[in-house]
Amino acid sequence: MEYVLEKLTQEMAAAFEKAGFQGSYGKVSLSNRPDLCEYQCNGAMAAAKEYHKAPFQIAESVAQNLSENSFFQDVSVVKPGFINLNVTGEFLCEYLKGMSAEEHFGFKKKGAPKKVVIDYGGPNVAKPLHVGHLRSAIIGESIKRMMRFAGDDVKGDVHLGDWGLQIGLIIMELQRRKPDLPYFDPEITDGYPEEPPFTMDDLSDIYPTASAYSKENEEFLLQAREATAQFQEGRPGYVAIWKHIIGVSIPDLRNNYERLNVSFDWWKKESDAKPYVEGMVKKMQDGGFTYESEGALVVDVTEETDKKEIPPCIIIKSNGATMYSTTDLATIVERVESFDPNEIIYIVDKRQSMHFTQVFRTAKKTGLCREDVDLTFIGFGTMNGKDGKPFKTRDGGVLRLQTLVDEIQEKIYEKIQETREYEEDEMREISRKVGVAALKYADLSNQASKDYIFDLERFTSFEGNTGPYILYTVVRIKSILEKAKAEGLEGKTLLAPANASEKKLYMALTKFPEMMESAYEDQAPHKICQYMYELCEQLNHFYHENSILKQEDEERKASYLVLLPLVKDVLVTCLDLLGMEAPDRM
């Protein structure tokens, strides 16, 4: 199915050619002055340079060829040579009929689906998720869903951090607290307890305590580094503690991600790349890509076009330890060998840009992946408090994600309780769905690379450009359709729009396929948010301007009952692409 702008551009191109000009000048776009017209074509200005004619003359001669075109209600020319276009209601009506019959409402799936890995988790084990993990999770989840919608084969990977100093810190702090545990006796190499010696709440205290103590006690820090090295070398007791950490952490992480409607296909860990490190390093050395710098093994990644210094990528530190860059590169090797993707996308804080520049260049330079494999970094901004700084608790600590979700859902619960009398279970379920939408929409409606201010009152408002407003609109449509069903009413044939508000709603609907094309190509969930808000605004304007179920014209009423389900289905599809869902009532 061709998109609206493609159809209109074809008609305009034919009109240019009939007037004696190249059809390529006939590109039609949405009007940047919707108060004047619905669509526009500015090709006459560009054509004037080639044909040495006044743009107004060119535009007039082209417009004459559209005077009887059934797509256009009116065509006018405005100096110096703009062609302003309004389409007929019949054109919009037929287009919507086609959309409703098409899979994905006319959005074209890609001819050659890609195999894609999206790395969008990145939490460390042994630590609960905090607000800093929010953006990666929900941006990554929405991009995964968008790419699958387009037909791509996508695997989402949480990529847990489980191989670094935090393991050594936990080991040493646990030994300080419980020195008699068998894990610390080098003579004991098996038969460790099946039950972990800590809970997730314990770990939530053990790690920050150890981290803080290591900053004031040099000896403890050295012991933690040594414990990390021994763990990585396979000391049985330390490996057993690590397994307990994994076993306790993953269920907690799963639960928190599920509350946000975020899921992963792979629960891979940094440690899963370990078997690939030795062979990868040897390949780099044999290929002559590495050299020694201050005792460390590095790869030069500078390029002639660089406008700033790009430091070499450190593969092995001077003390023989690996780096994040080492395991990130080994993970690329693992992903290539196990899945052979066309693209690997990393959803990470934009402040990590330099690290991924080094890693991507090293991977390509040393042949760890093919040149035609796209390595994509999507850097996101921070969620800030009203002081403009990264969001913190009142006492300056990092807010747990679970606490943030609880606060938003409780706020929604209080607002619903003020105006509705539902059963407690339903109230809580509504609050859960609306709370998730409030949080996710507030984040995703911003361009990913930009910072934004966390504002609980605004995000949970049922008015304005918010998640609750979008859900409320869907619920309003559901309510109308339920009443229609109870009255025995049903949709029949969609009619051409009868008034301005109805026509604007039709136009908003027709934008869905092209919007999705743009959102997919730019990996931009915020474009879906923008579209949903526009569609909801037009639906609510239409609702207030027209009597729907009390409409006296029975054919028109039946048409409304075709139109409204289409609006609902498009909105529900958009919500699902962003990992949100609407309740049946609010």
XYZ file of N, CA and C in Angstrom, residues 157-289:
399
model
N 19.198 -8.161 24.607
C 20.143 -8.735 25.575
C 20.304 -7.793 26.758
N 20.108 -8.316 27.974
C 20.257 -7.495 29.183
C 21.720 -7.184 29.480
N 22.638 -8.095 29.097
C 24.090 -7.933 29.264
C 24.449 -7.454 30.683
N 24.345 -8.377 31.630
C 24.602 -8.067 33.036
C 26.086 -7.875 33.313
N 26.377 -6.897 34.141
C 27.749 -6.692 34.606
C 28.014 -7.595 35.805
N 28.872 -8.611 35.628
C 29.088 -9.579 36.717
C 30.549 -10.004 36.820
N 31.450 -9.209 36.281
C 32.828 -9.682 36.142
C 33.843 -8.701 36.725
N 33.356 -7.594 37.243
C 34.285 -6.544 37.646
C 34.549 -6.500 39.138
N 35.054 -5.347 39.563
C 35.485 -5.150 40.943
C 34.350 -5.328 41.944
N 33.085 -5.092 41.520
C 31.998 -5.210 42.487
C 31.921 -6.612 43.092
N 32.323 -7.639 42.325
C 32.313 -9.010 42.863
C 33.351 -9.136 43.977
N 34.549 -8.598 43.741
C 35.591 -8.643 44.772
C 35.206 -7.863 46.016
N 34.546 -6.723 45.817
C 34.100 -5.916 46.967
C 33.082 -6.684 47.812
N 32.151 -7.345 47.143
C 31.136 -8.109 47.872
C 31.784 -9.278 48.619
N 32.713 -9.960 47.965
C 33.401 -11.082 48.616
C 34.086 -10.629 49.902
N 34.823 -9.526 49.839
C 35.577 -9.059 51.010
C 34.649 -8.536 52.102
N 33.564 -7.853 51.718
C 32.625 -7.357 52.726
C 31.885 -8.518 53.385
N 31.546 -9.538 52.597
C 30.898 -10.713 53.161
C 31.829 -11.424 54.134
N 33.108 -11.454 53.790
C 34.081 -12.085 54.692
C 34.227 -11.282 55.988
N 34.134 -9.945 55.878
C 34.192 -9.119 57.100
C 33.010 -9.436 58.012
N 31.857 -9.682 57.409
C 30.649 -9.901 58.195
C 30.513 -11.353 58.676
N 30.881 -12.287 57.797
C 30.707 -13.701 58.123
C 31.975 -14.480 57.779
N 33.043 -14.268 58.555
C 34.340 -14.867 58.212
C 34.366 -16.389 58.285
N 33.408 -16.992 58.965
C 33.434 -18.448 59.141
C 32.763 -19.210 58.002
N 32.228 -18.503 57.024
C 31.602 -19.199 55.898
C 32.650 -20.028 55.152
N 32.260 -21.183 54.639
C 33.244 -22.085 54.008
C 33.857 -21.549 52.716
N 33.241 -20.547 52.097
C 33.741 -20.017 50.829
C 35.139 -19.412 50.960
N 35.499 -19.003 52.166
C 36.757 -18.285 52.362
C 37.906 -19.211 52.767
N 37.604 -20.472 52.995
C 38.629 -21.450 53.366
C 39.217 -22.047 52.094
N 40.489 -21.764 51.800
C 41.079 -22.261 50.549
C 41.178 -23.778 50.490
N 41.057 -24.436 51.652
C 41.141 -25.891 51.682
C 39.830 -26.540 51.226
N 38.748 -25.787 51.295
C 37.438 -26.313 50.880
C 37.190 -25.916 49.429
N 36.985 -26.889 48.573
C 36.843 -26.599 47.132
C 35.508 -27.053 46.553
N 34.668 -27.680 47.353
C 33.332 -28.056 46.868
C 32.413 -28.288 48.064
N 31.173 -28.720 47.756
C 30.223 -28.983 48.821
C 29.705 -27.746 49.523
N 29.678 -26.622 48.811
C 29.203 -25.361 49.423
C 27.682 -25.409 49.610
N 27.164 -24.616 50.536
C 25.710 -24.601 50.778
C 24.925 -24.242 49.518
N 23.762 -24.877 49.354
C 22.903 -24.544 48.217
C 22.184 -23.221 48.441
N 21.849 -22.924 49.680
C 21.169 -21.678 49.985
C 22.174 -20.534 50.040
N 21.888 -19.411 49.391
C 22.823 -18.282 49.430
C 22.935 -17.695 50.838
N 24.083 -17.151 51.182
C 24.276 -16.573 52.517
C 23.758 -15.142 52.622
N 22.934 -14.729 51.648
C 22.403 -13.362 51.658
C 21.137 -13.308 50.818
N 20.338 -12.284 51.058
C 19.158 -11.986 50.231
C 19.485 -10.784 49.346
N 18.543 -10.405 48.497
C 18.757 -9.218 47.665
C 18.838 -7.972 48.537
N 18.032 -7.930 49.584
C 18.108 -6.783 50.503
C 19.478 -6.718 51.166
N 20.025 -7.900 51.502
C 21.379 -7.923 52.081
C 22.385 -7.356 51.091
N 22.303 -7.835 49.852
C 23.243 -7.352 48.831
C 23.096 -5.849 48.617
N 21.872 -5.351 48.749
C 21.636 -3.918 48.569
C 22.355 -3.093 49.628
N 22.698 -3.729 50.721
C 23.481 -3.062 51.771
C 24.959 -3.413 51.672
N 25.259 -4.678 51.338
C 26.652 -5.141 51.293
C 27.466 -4.358 50.272
N 26.935 -4.233 49.047
C 27.749 -3.581 48.012
C 28.038 -2.113 48.308
N 27.022 -1.267 48.595
C 27.351 0.145 48.856
C 28.246 0.329 50.077
N 28.072 -0.537 51.086
C 28.952 -0.448 52.259
C 30.386 -0.741 51.857
N 30.573 -1.807 51.081
C 31.917 -2.185 50.631
C 32.526 -1.111 49.737
N 31.703 -0.560 48.851
C 32.195 0.475 47.932
C 32.665 1.707 48.710
N 31.857 2.135 49.683
C 32.230 3.303 50.489
C 33.475 3.025 51.319
N 33.553 1.825 51.895
C 34.710 1.471 52.743
C 35.995 1.416 51.912
N 35.887 0.950 50.667
C 37.074 0.847 49.803
C 37.656 2.210 49.465
N 36.839 3.250 49.531
C 37.316 4.597 49.199
C 38.102 5.218 50.352
N 37.901 4.685 51.545
C 38.625 5.242 52.696
C 39.665 4.274 53.262
N 39.673 3.040 52.750
C 40.603 2.038 53.252
C 41.352 1.406 52.082
N 42.575 1.831 51.874
C 43.379 1.380 50.735
C 43.604 -0.131 50.787
N 43.861 -0.661 52.009
C 44.131 -2.090 52.129
C 42.910 -2.919 51.708
N 41.732 -2.477 52.112
C 40.507 -3.188 51.738
C 40.323 -3.176 50.222
N 40.609 -2.050 49.592
C 40.490 -1.946 48.136
C 41.442 -2.917 47.444
N 42.679 -2.989 47.950
C 43.656 -3.917 47.359
C 43.192 -5.364 47.537
N 42.625 -5.661 48.717
C 42.120 -7.015 48.966
C 40.969 -7.340 48.009
N 40.095 -6.363 47.763
C 38.969 -6.572 46.845
C 39.468 -6.811 45.423
N 40.492 -6.069 45.017
C 41.066 -6.272 43.679
C 41.685 -7.659 43.561
N 42.359 -8.080 44.607
C 42.958 -9.416 44.599
C 41.869 -10.486 44.568
N 40.798 -10.271 45.339
C 39.687 -11.222 45.337
C 39.037 -11.299 43.954
N 38.928 -10.145 43.276
C 38.378 -10.115 41.920
C 39.237 -10.934 40.979
N 40.552 -10.746 41.088
C 41.478 -11.488 40.226
C 41.376 -12.992 40.483
N 41.304 -13.384 41.766
C 41.207 -14.806 42.100
C 39.873 -15.395 41.631
N 38.821 -14.620 41.754
C 37.522 -15.067 41.246
C 37.598 -15.301 39.741
N 38.177 -14.340 39.019
C 38.264 -14.457 37.560
C 39.161 -15.620 37.133
N 40.102 -15.987 38.017
C 40.977 -17.131 37.734
C 40.341 -18.458 38.130
N 39.165 -18.389 38.803
C 38.416 -19.603 39.072
C 38.507 -20.166 40.474
N 38.879 -19.363 41.466
C 38.919 -19.876 42.846
C 37.526 -20.390 43.217
N 37.407 -21.653 43.611
C 36.096 -22.286 43.800
C 35.168 -21.557 44.772
N 35.669 -21.164 45.939
C 34.814 -20.508 46.920
C 34.262 -19.195 46.408
N 35.098 -18.449 45.711
C 34.667 -17.153 45.194
C 33.683 -17.335 44.031
N 33.934 -18.367 43.208
C 33.000 -18.662 42.114
C 31.639 -19.074 42.684
N 31.653 -19.802 43.799
C 30.395 -20.209 44.429
C 29.620 -18.996 44.933
N 30.322 -18.019 45.523
C 29.668 -16.783 45.963
C 29.073 -16.053 44.755
N 29.838 -15.992 43.682
C 29.370 -15.333 42.445
C 28.089 -15.989 41.931
N 28.031 -17.326 41.971
C 26.826 -18.031 41.517
C 25.632 -17.675 42.403
N 25.877 -17.542 43.708
C 24.802 -17.121 44.605
C 24.332 -15.705 44.251
N 25.286 -14.827 43.955
C 24.946 -13.447 43.576
C 24.041 -13.443 42.342
N 24.422 -14.242 41.331
C 23.623 -14.332 40.108
C 22.226 -14.870 40.429
N 22.192 -15.944 41.236
C 20.925 -16.583 41.555
C 19.965 -15.689 42.314
N 20.509 -14.798 43.139
C 19.670 -13.879 43.909
C 19.300 -12.655 43.077
N 20.225 -12.181 42.251
C 20.036 -10.921 41.520
C 19.051 -11.040 40.369
N 19.151 -12.097 39.575
C 18.362 -12.176 38.346
C 16.857 -12.185 38.612
N 16.342 -12.967 39.575
C 14.895 -12.888 39.830
C 14.437 -11.486 40.218
N 15.249 -10.774 40.999
C 14.900 -9.409 41.390
C 14.892 -8.489 40.178
N 15.894 -8.647 39.308
C 15.965 -7.825 38.107
C 14.783 -8.126 37.180
N 14.481 -9.396 37.005
C 13.356 -9.780 36.148
C 12.065 -9.127 36.641
N 11.837 -9.200 37.934
C 10.622 -8.652 38.521
C 10.510 -7.152 38.260
N 11.619 -6.432 38.435
C 11.598 -4.983 38.222
C 11.414 -4.622 36.760
N 12.054 -5.367 35.870
C 11.873 -5.102 34.446
C 10.444 -5.423 34.009
N 9.899 -6.523 34.520
C 8.536 -6.905 34.143
C 7.525 -5.847 34.559
N 7.776 -5.174 35.669
C 6.865 -4.107 36.105
C 6.812 -2.975 35.075
N 7.859 -2.845 34.279
C 7.914 -1.812 33.246
C 7.545 -2.353 31.870
N 7.040 -3.588 31.812
C 6.759 -4.241 30.526
C 8.007 -4.305 29.653
N 9.120 -4.630 30.281
C 10.399 -4.780 29.581
C 10.831 -6.228 29.714
N 11.211 -6.841 28.588
C 11.656 -8.235 28.623
C 12.876 -8.407 27.725
N 13.628 -9.451 27.995
C 14.851 -9.737 27.237
C 14.809 -11.167 26.712
N 15.346 -11.353 25.513
C 15.484 -12.693 24.947
C 16.692 -13.399 25.537
N 17.738 -12.642 25.776
C 18.974 -13.205 26.314
C 19.277 -12.550 27.661
N 19.574 -13.378 28.645
C 20.057 -12.878 29.933
C 21.548 -13.185 30.028
N 22.270 -12.657 29.036
C 23.715 -12.866 28.973
C 24.416 -12.000 30.014
N 25.615 -12.454 30.365
C 26.414 -11.740 31.360
C 27.769 -11.398 30.779
N 28.414 -10.430 31.382
C 29.760 -10.060 30.954
C 30.678 -11.279 30.987
N 30.477 -12.127 31.979
C 31.325 -13.315 32.131
C 31.157 -14.308 30.988
N 30.012 -14.263 30.276
C 29.810 -15.183 29.160
C 30.791 -14.929 28.023
N 31.375 -13.732 28.009
C 32.355 -13.407 26.969
C 33.749 -13.917 27.307
N 33.960 -14.360 28.554
C 35.296 -14.778 29.001
C 35.932 -15.838 28.093
N 35.194 -16.878 27.674
C 35.826 -17.900 26.824
C 36.351 -17.377 25.489
N 35.893 -16.192 25.090
C 36.290 -15.646 23.794
C 37.488 -14.708 23.888
N 37.848 -14.327 25.119
C 38.870 -13.293 25.283
C 40.236 -13.754 24.794
N 40.680 -14.928 25.229
C 42.034 -15.373 24.893
C 42.241 -15.475 23.387
N 41.315 -16.119 22.697
C 41.452 -16.257 21.247
C 41.369 -14.916 20.539
N 40.514 -14.028 21.052
C 40.365 -12.693 20.452
C 41.668 -11.906 20.562
N 42.273 -11.926 21.748
C 43.524 -11.183 21.963
C 44.633 -11.738 21.083
N 44.697 -13.071 20.976
C 45.733 -13.687 20.128
C 45.555 -13.279 18.672
N 44.287 -13.237 18.212
C 44.025 -12.829 16.832
C 44.497 -11.392 16.596
N 44.248 -10.524 17.568
C 44.693 -9.133 17.446
C 46.211 -9.046 17.400
N 46.862 -9.824 18.249
C 48.333 -9.797 18.291
C 48.915 -10.377 17.015
N 48.371 -11.518 16.569
C 48.885 -12.152 15.352
C 48.685 -11.258 14.132
N 47.618 -10.466 14.167
C 47.354 -9.577 13.037
C 48.158 -8.287 13.072
N 48.953 -8.104 14.134
C 49.782 -6.908 14.252
C 49.001 -5.659 14.619
N 47.847 -5.837 15.235
C 47.009 -4.687 15.582
C 47.336 -4.100 16.952
